[in-house]
XYZ file of C-alpha atoms in Angstrom:
713
model
C -41.625 14.903 -9.263
C -44.451 16.082 -7.009
C -42.286 15.463 -3.939
C -39.343 17.351 -5.398
C -41.533 20.346 -6.277
C -43.087 20.265 -2.826
C -39.672 20.287 -1.154
C -38.506 23.122 -3.399
C -41.622 25.117 -2.618
C -41.125 24.561 1.088
C -37.578 25.889 0.826
C -38.784 29.188 -0.648
C -42.102 29.573 1.152
C -42.586 31.477 4.404
C -42.118 29.162 7.406
C -45.464 30.090 8.987
C -48.208 27.543 8.236
C -51.841 27.803 9.258
C -53.125 25.164 11.646
C -55.427 23.573 9.122
C -52.789 22.924 6.464
C -49.713 22.343 8.655
C -50.528 18.730 9.531
C -51.121 17.764 5.888
C -47.991 19.567 4.754
C -45.883 17.915 7.457
C -47.107 14.458 6.501
C -46.672 15.155 2.799
C -43.115 16.438 3.298
C -42.298 13.518 5.569
C -43.651 11.057 3.032
C -41.030 12.251 0.549
C -38.052 13.229 2.720
C -38.571 10.680 5.551
C -36.464 12.906 7.814
C -38.109 14.767 10.719
C -35.146 17.126 11.113
C -35.362 18.207 7.483
C -39.129 18.632 7.647
C -38.698 20.803 10.749
C -36.165 22.976 8.947
C -38.411 23.332 5.899
C -41.568 24.201 7.833
C -40.045 26.359 10.555
C -41.462 24.082 13.269
C -39.536 22.350 16.014
C -38.411 18.803 15.395
C -40.396 17.669 18.432
C -43.601 19.098 16.911
C -42.924 17.307 13.622
C -42.277 14.040 15.473
C -45.568 14.407 17.363
C -47.520 14.895 14.114
C -45.772 11.977 12.447
C -46.282 9.686 15.458
C -49.978 10.631 15.716
C -50.394 9.559 12.102
C -48.691 6.229 12.864
C -45.672 7.083 10.744
C -42.806 6.978 13.247
C -40.139 6.058 10.728
C -39.295 5.335 7.124
C -40.022 1.623 7.338
C -43.670 2.123 8.301
C -44.262 4.174 5.177
C -43.618 1.121 3.039
C -45.869 -1.946 2.885
C -44.757 -5.499 3.565
C -44.268 -7.565 0.445
C -47.212 -9.967 0.018
C -44.771 -12.763 -0.914
C -42.293 -11.927 1.866
C -40.984 -15.462 2.521
C -40.834 -16.333 -1.173
C -38.703 -13.262 -1.905
C -36.333 -14.051 0.978
C -36.078 -17.651 -0.225
C -35.342 -16.487 -3.779
C -32.621 -14.036 -2.703
C -30.923 -16.581 -0.422
C -30.879 -19.043 -3.314
C -29.602 -16.395 -5.729
C -26.842 -15.042 -3.469
C -25.805 -18.189 -1.607
C -25.579 -19.260 2.018
C -22.578 -17.017 2.740
C -24.849 -13.963 2.861
C -25.812 -13.404 6.508
C -28.881 -11.448 7.576
C -27.187 -8.014 7.390
C -26.063 -8.590 3.833
C -29.463 -10.091 2.988
C -31.109 -6.914 4.281
C -28.832 -4.990 1.924
C -29.898 -7.288 -0.921
C -33.594 -6.721 -0.238
C -33.219 -2.941 0.057
C -31.118 -2.762 -3.114
C -33.341 -4.931 -5.322
C -36.762 -4.345 -3.715
C -36.608 -0.733 -2.470
C -40.379 -0.129 -2.509
C -41.172 -2.685 0.185
C -40.581 -2.887 3.915
C -38.141 -5.507 5.245
C -38.207 -5.624 9.074
C -34.985 -7.044 10.469
C -36.625 -9.514 12.859
C -38.873 -10.914 10.134
C -35.950 -11.253 7.715
C -33.901 -13.090 10.347
C -36.769 -15.461 11.073
C -37.358 -16.144 7.379
C -33.637 -16.684 6.813
C -33.431 -19.259 9.604
C -36.420 -21.071 8.131
C -34.983 -21.091 4.607
C -31.337 -21.858 5.442
C -30.233 -22.036 9.101
C -26.555 -22.024 8.092
C -26.940 -18.745 6.208
C -28.175 -16.887 9.289
C -24.792 -17.477 10.945
C -22.700 -17.092 7.798
C -20.343 -14.466 9.202
C -19.552 -16.582 12.252
C -18.899 -19.700 10.212
C -16.350 -18.345 7.729
C -14.960 -15.078 9.103
C -12.504 -16.863 11.412
C -9.689 -14.461 10.544
C -9.968 -10.757 9.870
C -7.317 -8.242 8.962
C -7.214 -5.580 11.665
C -7.980 -2.197 10.181
C -6.081 -0.064 12.697
C -6.149 3.731 12.812
C -7.515 5.376 9.680
C -8.101 9.015 8.802
C -10.289 10.227 5.944
C -12.346 13.413 6.419
C -14.756 12.830 3.534
C -15.916 10.480 0.775
C -13.260 9.794 -1.914
C -10.423 11.221 0.180
C -8.654 7.889 -0.446
C -9.827 5.015 -2.640
C -8.130 1.652 -2.136
C -7.911 -0.780 -5.051
C -6.595 -4.327 -5.340
C -6.908 -7.591 -7.271
C -8.349 -10.741 -5.725
C -6.407 -13.526 -7.441
C -7.691 -16.722 -5.822
C -8.598 -18.128 -9.266
C -5.703 -16.679 -11.263
C -4.678 -20.163 -12.471
C -7.965 -20.190 -14.371
C -7.582 -16.618 -15.722
C -10.172 -15.094 -13.420
C -9.221 -11.935 -11.539
C -11.432 -9.608 -9.520
C -10.556 -5.907 -9.271
C -11.944 -4.046 -6.262
C -12.191 -0.292 -5.588
C -13.462 0.761 -2.151
C -13.634 4.129 -0.410
C -11.518 4.333 2.726
C -13.897 6.451 4.807
C -17.355 5.126 3.993
C -16.467 1.580 2.817
C -18.549 2.328 -0.297
C -17.634 -0.033 -3.150
C -17.022 1.968 -6.330
C -16.369 -0.975 -8.593
C -16.149 -4.761 -8.675
C -14.867 -5.969 -12.034
C -14.074 -9.473 -13.298
C -11.020 -9.609 -15.595
C -9.447 -12.339 -17.717
C -5.883 -11.064 -17.228
C -4.040 -8.504 -15.141
C -2.004 -6.723 -17.783
C -1.564 -3.056 -16.772
C -3.459 -1.768 -19.815
C -6.316 -4.255 -19.275
C -6.610 -3.310 -15.616
C -6.640 0.370 -16.537
C -9.075 0.191 -19.473
C -11.578 -2.314 -18.061
C -11.470 -1.389 -14.370
C -9.814 1.922 -13.487
C -10.965 4.117 -16.396
C -14.691 3.179 -16.148
C -14.872 3.874 -12.437
C -12.943 7.157 -12.817
C -15.263 8.190 -15.642
C -18.285 7.456 -13.446
C -17.096 8.855 -10.101
C -14.112 11.130 -11.035
C -10.615 10.770 -9.621
C -10.394 10.436 -5.815
C -7.948 12.656 -3.972
C -5.624 9.656 -3.741
C -5.710 6.119 -5.119
C -3.866 3.570 -2.979
C -2.578 0.272 -4.396
C -0.055 -2.385 -3.505
C 3.214 -2.550 -5.429
C 2.069 -4.925 -8.167
C 3.058 -4.169 -11.751
C -0.567 -4.316 -12.847
C -1.100 -0.821 -11.397
C 1.670 0.950 -13.341
C -0.554 2.504 -16.026
C -3.184 3.516 -13.456
C -0.491 5.096 -11.288
C 0.928 6.950 -14.250
C -2.485 8.311 -15.238
C -3.082 9.597 -11.699
C 0.306 11.316 -11.552
C -0.090 12.695 -15.074
C -3.482 14.219 -14.310
C -2.131 15.776 -11.124
C 0.823 17.248 -12.994
C -1.300 18.632 -15.815
C -3.631 20.255 -13.272
C -0.701 21.857 -11.433
C -0.957 19.596 -8.397
C 2.361 17.785 -8.507
C 3.231 18.985 -5.009
C 1.458 18.065 -1.788
C -0.616 14.896 -1.424
C 0.134 12.420 -4.209
C -2.673 11.398 -6.570
C -1.420 7.805 -6.361
C 0.381 5.954 -3.610
C 2.093 2.553 -3.556
C 1.952 0.768 -0.177
C 2.666 -2.798 1.001
C -0.383 -5.076 0.923
C -0.370 -5.189 4.727
C -1.098 -1.452 4.785
C -3.849 -1.498 2.163
C -6.247 -2.905 4.738
C -9.615 -1.407 3.650
C -9.536 -3.357 0.388
C -7.626 -6.366 1.759
C -10.421 -6.847 4.290
C -13.024 -6.662 1.533
C -11.263 -9.297 -0.585
C -12.476 -11.838 1.936
C -16.055 -10.881 1.063
C -15.332 -11.440 -2.639
C -13.737 -14.812 -2.016
C -16.443 -16.194 0.255
C -19.558 -14.654 -1.287
C -18.704 -15.060 -4.980
C -15.533 -16.965 -5.846
C -16.133 -19.895 -3.484
C -18.973 -21.105 -5.717
C -16.711 -21.126 -8.765
C -14.012 -22.889 -6.768
C -16.485 -25.697 -6.067
C -17.414 -25.816 -9.750
C -13.742 -26.026 -10.724
C -13.139 -28.831 -8.217
C -16.083 -30.768 -9.647
C -14.904 -30.293 -13.238
C -11.327 -31.318 -12.435
C -12.453 -34.393 -10.497
C -14.498 -35.472 -13.527
C -11.743 -34.686 -16.073
C -13.754 -31.831 -17.553
C -11.064 -29.196 -16.982
C -7.267 -29.327 -17.034
C -5.597 -26.193 -15.694
C -2.409 -27.105 -17.577
C -4.240 -26.941 -20.910
C -4.186 -23.303 -22.030
C -7.093 -23.724 -24.450
C -9.339 -25.303 -21.824
C -8.463 -22.620 -19.286
C -9.165 -19.852 -21.798
C -12.514 -21.404 -22.739
C -13.478 -21.782 -19.081
C -12.430 -18.206 -18.308
C -14.428 -16.861 -21.256
C -17.583 -18.556 -19.977
C -17.035 -18.066 -16.235
C -15.913 -14.418 -16.177
C -19.351 -12.975 -17.126
C -20.944 -15.221 -14.485
C -18.446 -13.985 -11.891
C -19.339 -10.430 -12.919
C -23.019 -11.166 -12.283
C -22.162 -12.330 -8.769
C -19.995 -9.255 -8.213
C -22.830 -6.958 -9.285
C -25.083 -8.581 -6.680
C -22.376 -8.264 -4.029
C -21.742 -4.595 -4.791
C -25.438 -3.685 -4.631
C -26.037 -5.487 -1.342
C -22.789 -4.325 0.287
C -23.498 -0.651 -0.355
C -26.973 -0.990 1.202
C -26.141 -3.135 4.244
C -25.227 -1.874 7.705
C -21.594 -2.142 8.843
C -20.789 -2.231 12.545
C -18.631 0.663 13.735
C -15.189 0.215 15.262
C -15.131 0.231 19.059
C -14.231 3.648 20.413
C -14.484 5.308 16.988
C -17.851 7.070 16.613
C -19.135 7.606 13.094
C -17.335 4.594 11.587
C -20.390 2.387 11.140
C -23.538 2.607 9.060
C -24.729 1.947 5.516
C -21.986 2.793 2.950
C -24.317 4.444 0.424
C -25.837 6.659 3.108
C -22.433 7.539 4.575
C -21.194 8.552 1.118
C -24.214 10.851 0.743
C -23.680 12.369 4.212
C -19.957 13.116 3.693
C -19.642 13.999 -0.003
C -16.413 15.059 -1.655
C -16.144 18.863 -1.409
C -15.223 19.202 -5.101
C -12.081 20.028 -7.026
C -11.629 16.499 -8.351
C -9.666 15.633 -11.456
C -11.493 13.782 -14.230
C -10.223 11.935 -17.259
C -10.005 14.075 -20.401
C -11.891 12.881 -23.509
C -10.183 10.224 -25.658
C -7.705 9.385 -22.915
C -7.058 5.681 -23.529
C -4.860 3.107 -21.817
C -2.570 2.513 -24.795
C -1.712 6.202 -24.984
C -1.089 6.259 -21.249
C 1.194 3.240 -21.527
C 3.193 4.811 -24.378
C 3.595 8.076 -22.532
C 4.535 6.204 -19.359
C 7.351 4.424 -21.191
C 8.805 7.762 -22.221
C 8.207 9.811 -19.125
C 9.313 7.272 -16.543
C 12.760 7.337 -18.146
C 12.941 11.053 -18.929
C 10.766 12.874 -16.412
C 11.945 16.300 -17.538
C 10.449 15.705 -21.005
C 6.942 15.139 -19.634
C 5.300 18.103 -21.326
C 6.896 17.340 -24.710
C 5.788 13.704 -24.513
C 2.254 14.761 -23.670
C 2.146 17.170 -26.592
C 3.438 14.500 -28.982
C 0.586 12.163 -28.053
C -2.184 14.786 -28.260
C -3.378 14.268 -24.704
C -5.947 16.919 -23.847
C -5.786 19.059 -20.741
C -7.541 17.596 -17.719
C -10.785 18.968 -16.382
C -11.097 20.039 -12.755
C -14.496 19.772 -11.088
C -14.667 22.788 -8.795
C -17.156 23.023 -5.909
C -20.178 25.279 -6.192
C -19.113 27.165 -3.074
C -15.721 28.657 -3.886
C -15.293 29.707 -0.281
C -14.516 26.076 0.563
C -11.094 26.573 -0.985
C -10.998 23.162 -2.665
C -9.422 22.475 -6.016
C -6.532 24.903 -5.632
C -3.091 23.645 -6.511
C -0.283 23.425 -3.965
C 3.134 24.811 -4.790
C 6.273 22.702 -4.458
C 7.664 22.240 -0.967
C 10.240 24.705 0.323
C 13.632 23.592 1.633
C 12.445 24.128 5.210
C 9.396 21.929 4.604
C 11.582 19.211 3.077
C 13.963 19.448 6.033
C 10.983 18.860 8.300
C 10.084 15.766 6.236
C 13.703 14.562 6.348
C 13.565 14.694 10.133
C 10.060 13.222 10.233
C 11.447 10.064 8.581
C 14.345 9.997 11.054
C 17.015 11.724 8.982
C 18.104 13.597 12.089
C 19.711 10.363 13.345
C 22.311 10.694 10.560
C 22.944 14.431 10.635
C 25.803 14.343 13.156
C 28.067 12.055 11.116
C 27.132 13.783 7.871
C 27.905 17.215 9.311
C 31.243 16.158 10.843
C 32.390 14.479 7.635
C 32.728 11.091 9.325
C 30.423 9.665 6.634
C 30.131 10.847 3.032
C 27.381 9.463 0.804
C 28.086 8.741 -2.853
C 25.732 10.048 -5.522
C 23.903 7.093 -7.115
C 23.882 8.885 -10.457
C 27.675 9.309 -10.298
C 28.077 5.599 -9.467
C 26.022 4.696 -12.544
C 28.037 6.999 -14.812
C 31.345 5.760 -13.378
C 30.351 2.109 -13.858
C 29.118 2.662 -17.419
C 32.467 4.292 -18.216
C 34.234 1.108 -17.049
C 35.643 2.726 -13.912
C 36.831 1.215 -10.633
C 35.973 2.717 -7.245
C 38.879 4.377 -5.432
C 39.169 5.158 -1.728
C 37.295 8.153 -0.332
C 40.228 10.539 -0.200
C 40.871 10.100 -3.952
C 37.291 10.560 -5.146
C 36.257 13.805 -6.888
C 33.866 16.206 -5.199
C 31.084 15.470 -7.707
C 31.016 11.846 -6.511
C 29.273 12.880 -3.286
C 25.882 14.269 -2.318
C 25.739 17.172 0.106
C 23.353 17.317 3.041
C 21.289 19.895 1.139
C 21.051 17.472 -1.817
C 19.666 14.775 0.482
C 17.077 17.118 1.960
C 15.952 18.250 -1.506
C 15.530 14.586 -2.530
C 13.198 13.840 0.399
C 9.604 13.158 -0.703
C 6.678 13.542 1.679
C 4.518 10.708 0.362
C 7.363 8.164 0.075
C 8.113 6.670 3.479
C 11.851 6.329 3.003
C 14.939 8.491 3.181
C 17.060 9.027 0.044
C 19.825 6.984 1.681
C 21.022 3.463 0.812
C 23.687 1.413 2.596
C 25.635 -1.253 0.709
C 26.453 -4.566 2.403
C 28.967 -6.749 0.553
C 32.116 -8.875 1.063
C 35.475 -7.337 0.172
C 37.100 -9.313 -2.652
C 40.718 -8.635 -1.605
C 42.384 -7.465 1.589
C 43.398 -4.037 0.259
C 40.615 -3.289 -2.249
C 36.970 -4.390 -2.109
C 36.420 -4.485 -5.878
C 39.668 -4.286 -7.879
C 38.067 -5.084 -11.284
C 34.912 -2.976 -10.887
C 32.666 -6.044 -11.173
C 30.654 -5.220 -8.051
C 30.490 -1.570 -9.096
C 28.682 -2.624 -12.284
C 26.233 -4.814 -10.343
C 25.417 -2.070 -7.857
C 25.009 0.490 -10.653
C 22.521 -1.818 -12.371
C 20.397 -1.962 -9.214
C 20.662 1.782 -8.587
C 19.517 2.496 -12.133
C 16.366 0.455 -11.467
C 15.720 2.225 -8.160
C 16.070 5.633 -9.783
C 13.415 4.658 -12.345
C 10.851 5.090 -9.554
C 9.149 8.487 -9.971
C 9.557 9.241 -6.245
C 13.323 8.503 -6.122
C 15.048 11.462 -7.747
C 18.423 11.263 -5.962
C 19.952 8.614 -3.720
C 22.936 8.868 -1.391
C 24.829 5.562 -1.142
C 26.949 4.487 1.815
C 29.794 2.389 0.380
C 32.389 1.890 3.105
C 35.401 2.182 0.778
C 34.184 5.497 -0.634
C 32.232 6.786 2.386
C 34.695 6.238 5.273
C 38.291 7.452 5.399
C 40.593 4.604 4.296
C 44.311 3.888 4.453
C 45.307 5.290 1.020
C 48.205 2.897 0.311
C 48.808 0.371 3.126
C 51.518 -1.702 1.323
C 53.640 1.441 1.012
C 52.881 2.699 4.506
C 50.467 5.505 3.522
C 47.848 5.421 6.278
C 45.041 7.604 7.614
C 45.962 10.765 9.488
C 45.064 11.076 13.177
C 42.120 13.328 12.292
C 40.911 10.863 9.661
C 41.311 8.026 12.159
C 39.039 9.824 14.612
C 36.443 10.406 11.895
C 36.737 6.755 10.808
C 35.924 5.564 14.332
C 33.018 8.017 14.547
C 31.684 6.627 11.276
C 31.939 3.048 12.548
C 29.868 4.022 15.568
C 27.012 5.110 13.277
C 26.858 1.918 11.193
C 24.217 0.320 13.395
C 21.886 3.276 12.900
C 22.615 3.478 9.173
C 21.790 -0.174 8.415
C 18.997 -0.730 10.954
C 17.174 2.569 10.393
C 13.513 1.957 9.518
C 13.591 4.324 6.542
C 16.944 3.677 4.844
C 17.554 1.220 2.023
C 19.990 -1.670 2.444
C 21.442 -3.261 -0.704
C 23.031 -6.661 -0.028
C 25.478 -8.230 -2.485
C 25.191 -11.787 -1.179
C 27.099 -13.463 -4.011
C 30.506 -13.023 -5.615
C 30.700 -11.546 -9.132
C 31.255 -13.849 -12.089
C 34.895 -14.865 -12.449
C 35.833 -14.390 -8.795
C 37.433 -17.547 -7.370
C 38.467 -17.938 -3.749
C 41.411 -20.193 -4.617
C 42.981 -17.438 -6.728
C 43.203 -14.943 -3.862
C 46.388 -13.947 -2.068
C 47.267 -15.415 1.299
C 45.548 -13.602 4.171
C 42.463 -12.674 2.116
C 39.111 -13.448 3.707
C 37.538 -15.867 1.194
C 34.426 -16.708 3.232
C 31.031 -16.250 1.600
C 28.664 -13.402 2.470
C 26.694 -15.092 5.250
C 29.875 -16.466 6.850
C 31.532 -13.057 7.220
C 31.208 -11.146 10.458
C 30.489 -7.682 9.099
C 28.132 -8.938 6.363
C 26.235 -11.051 8.878
C 25.950 -8.042 11.189
C 24.730 -5.690 8.468
C 22.151 -8.239 7.331
C 20.974 -8.696 10.938
C 20.640 -4.944 11.388
C 18.548 -4.719 8.225
C 16.251 -7.467 9.541
C 15.228 -5.738 12.773
C 12.336 -3.363 12.021
C 12.894 -2.291 8.399
C 10.133 -2.852 5.824
C 10.915 -5.828 3.580
C 11.029 -3.834 0.328
C 13.797 -1.606 1.752
C 16.218 -4.531 2.191
C 17.141 -5.928 -1.229
C 19.248 -9.016 -1.934
C 21.104 -8.004 -5.101
C 22.524 -11.516 -5.315
C 19.111 -12.567 -6.675
C 19.325 -10.310 -9.731
C 19.149 -12.255 -12.988
C 21.751 -11.790 -15.692
C 20.629 -10.003 -18.838
C 17.473 -8.519 -17.307
C 16.868 -4.776 -17.652
C 15.213 -4.034 -14.341
C 12.572 -1.491 -13.444
C 11.958 -0.510 -9.836
C 9.100 -2.979 -9.416
C 10.820 -5.955 -11.029
C 13.987 -5.314 -8.999
C 12.067 -5.318 -5.720
C 10.127 -8.429 -6.774
C 13.275 -10.414 -7.603
C 15.372 -9.146 -4.693
C 12.717 -9.907 -2.063
C 11.705 -13.300 -3.482
C 11.061 -15.948 -0.797
C 11.145 -13.268 1.891
C 14.901 -13.433 2.401
C 14.571 -12.440 6.036
C 14.851 -14.162 9.398
C 13.119 -13.158 12.628
C 15.131 -10.487 14.493
C 17.747 -11.879 16.862
C 18.130 -10.947 20.503
C 21.609 -9.527 21.236
C 22.509 -12.716 23.125
C 21.523 -14.943 20.186
C 23.337 -12.642 17.774
C 26.523 -12.770 19.862
C 26.445 -16.572 20.014
C 26.053 -16.900 16.246
C 28.711 -14.251 15.630
C 31.329 -16.618 17.082
C 30.960 -18.802 13.980
C 31.707 -15.926 11.583
C 35.081 -14.843 10.229
C 36.659 -11.389 10.239
C 39.563 -10.184 8.171
C 41.165 -8.885 11.356
C 40.534 -12.006 13.402
C 38.567 -11.549 16.621
C 39.451 -7.873 17.091
C 36.192 -6.625 15.583
C 33.852 -8.958 17.492
C 33.543 -6.952 20.732
C 32.885 -3.785 18.716
C 30.296 -5.485 16.525
C 28.468 -6.947 19.532
C 28.218 -3.519 21.155
C 27.008 -1.910 17.940
C 24.347 -4.585 17.376
C 22.999 -4.328 20.914
C 22.815 -0.534 20.653
C 20.982 -0.714 17.308
C 18.611 -3.386 18.643
C 17.635 -1.240 21.619
C 17.414 1.909 19.482
C 15.105 0.483 16.804
C 12.831 -1.612 19.013
C 12.663 1.274 21.460
C 11.195 3.453 18.699
C 8.936 0.880 17.055
C 5.184 1.093 17.623
C 4.186 -1.494 15.012
C 5.998 -4.405 13.380
C 4.801 -6.058 10.169
C 6.201 -9.416 9.060
C 4.165 -10.799 6.160
C 4.772 -12.816 2.994
C 8.091 -14.153 4.293
C 7.335 -17.873 4.140
C 7.749 -18.222 7.900
C 6.438 -21.195 9.816
C 6.025 -22.195 13.452
C 9.772 -22.167 14.177
C 10.114 -18.551 13.048
C 7.010 -17.564 14.997
C 8.533 -19.124 18.116
C 11.768 -17.194 17.557
C 9.816 -13.979 17.266
C 7.898 -14.779 20.438
C 11.216 -14.867 22.318
C 11.531 -11.138 21.782
C 7.893 -10.459 22.667
C 8.487 -12.052 26.061
C 11.473 -9.840 26.844
C 9.512 -6.731 27.822
C 5.829 -7.064 28.596
C 5.425 -3.411 29.570
C 5.770 -1.848 26.127
C 5.476 -4.369 23.331
C 5.095 -3.221 19.725
C 1.908 -4.318 17.994
C 2.617 -7.245 15.685
C 0.167 -7.001 12.792
C 0.989 -10.274 11.025
C 3.680 -12.852 11.677
C 3.069 -14.899 8.592
C 0.197 -14.284 6.209
C 0.497 -17.644 4.458
C 0.017 -19.642 7.679
C -2.628 -17.368 9.162
C -0.551 -16.694 12.300
C -1.538 -13.440 14.004
C 0.088 -12.339 17.268
C -0.662 -9.278 19.391
């Protein structure tokens, strides 16, 4: 209290100090602030003068103000034993500063004591950090600009999960929480809500696409909407795990500094028949006992991490330092959203069920559940301009976003009428009415989306275009889906996609309804010359449409129930999806540089399941479902084994289109991410073939195969 009053007095007092009292005042101020620059500002003296006074008194820094602990080696020994040998000297320094802040812990002495106590611990980072996720470029102007959260699930078979929340800029750990399950409500109530109540809502929370984050995501979006901030930067963002690197990197710390000890305990118990992971009662009992112990280890890790020094990234000044100090230096400017009183996870889950299906009824649903208005923490200095809401984007701003995600590549064929995109909502309504798709010329105007509709549906914080291309085998020579069976399957998938809050409209390329067709070939009714020209123009754009990094590709890789090849008329192509030339080509295009979640295998959908967006993506990307991209020469060789309805006539065209798309997409790519695909050495070798093609401008390959630990650059 004396120090605080002294600092306050210095702030209001005249800067001129008499010679007799200045030295004592300087030393007294320095004893409490431990910052020569601040003391200089408070006293009106130069920093050099303050440093001279401090040095003359033998107090050249904060450490010398504190005494050495009389039981120095004993304390180091105790903390090494308590935290384990995987804490190196930097983390041990963080431990000592966090738990023994009133004593001095010189780095050299701590290192020497650590080597004496446990030589292996002094080199802990070198011994187990053999693989690190590369962080890459990262922008965050202040603390809590983005908070990254994830679950470490190394012990999920034993009902032990660790939830992590870490600040993107400062690497400050907000929360480490041990959980016994990862149900969305549990994750929200036991992990997300407590840390939001303590620290307020960050500008943006970033998670992977796991279902466990649904309630947390809904709460973030709900608070933003209620505060009038639905436009602009999203309060929550789903990203692939490979792009959630700040927290993915930290998971390694959790695994090696805390969970590894419980893994050894589990191994011992299983070897001695003390634990059977297939016995639900035993697992529950073990989890009930172990989870609080895991939490104790996590509390130690959090305290030491926030007080230890992190090395900065090469060439990026200001990225290193002690997380707690960095958070204090770059505080959030204010204007944060906080949870309203009595806002519980069950209420959030109930409201989410309603509002995800009927977004327009959001306000009514909120009123029905008595959710209070959110509170906005405004900064003390209103001139900072923080906390103001952003209006919705204008058409011109959305057009800029459309082109940012590469929509300009499709504008020519959309403007000419060579390609018309079907409205996903119309497809769903038509399928539910028992309809059958007719050729483009016979479809009503309301079946299509205009270019303006597509621009309006573009979302800034969702890195995709509102465009999906369907890849499927025609069932007969003259009609791709005469019974409407495939229409119903596609509508089911589209309904799940549209359940995502960021997908409001979706334009679907379906060749039969999007390109000009021969209206009635058996009776000689064919395309006009003008329609023929547009048809050929549309074919020329297929490579871009399917290979584009930001379009969806929906692949019907199986025939509908009841379709039998032996029942088809003579001349019908009865080959399966992967044996057909056009299907093989479309699948190869989709496998070039597109993110895995944008290429969905609808053949993996399960009968009788009512899909949400997340469950659809999970099922339709199971086992990766993707090969390494093929060089044009390899593609052409494999194409010779595929069948076309029109014989070999389409093969030269398809080869040209594939080569053009290959060069277009890899020419644009700056980073390629292939992770979670189940690839092995053979696939890595295939990928390396491309990397050797052009050594002058290779894309950065972040991860070839996460499971096998293969990293290529």
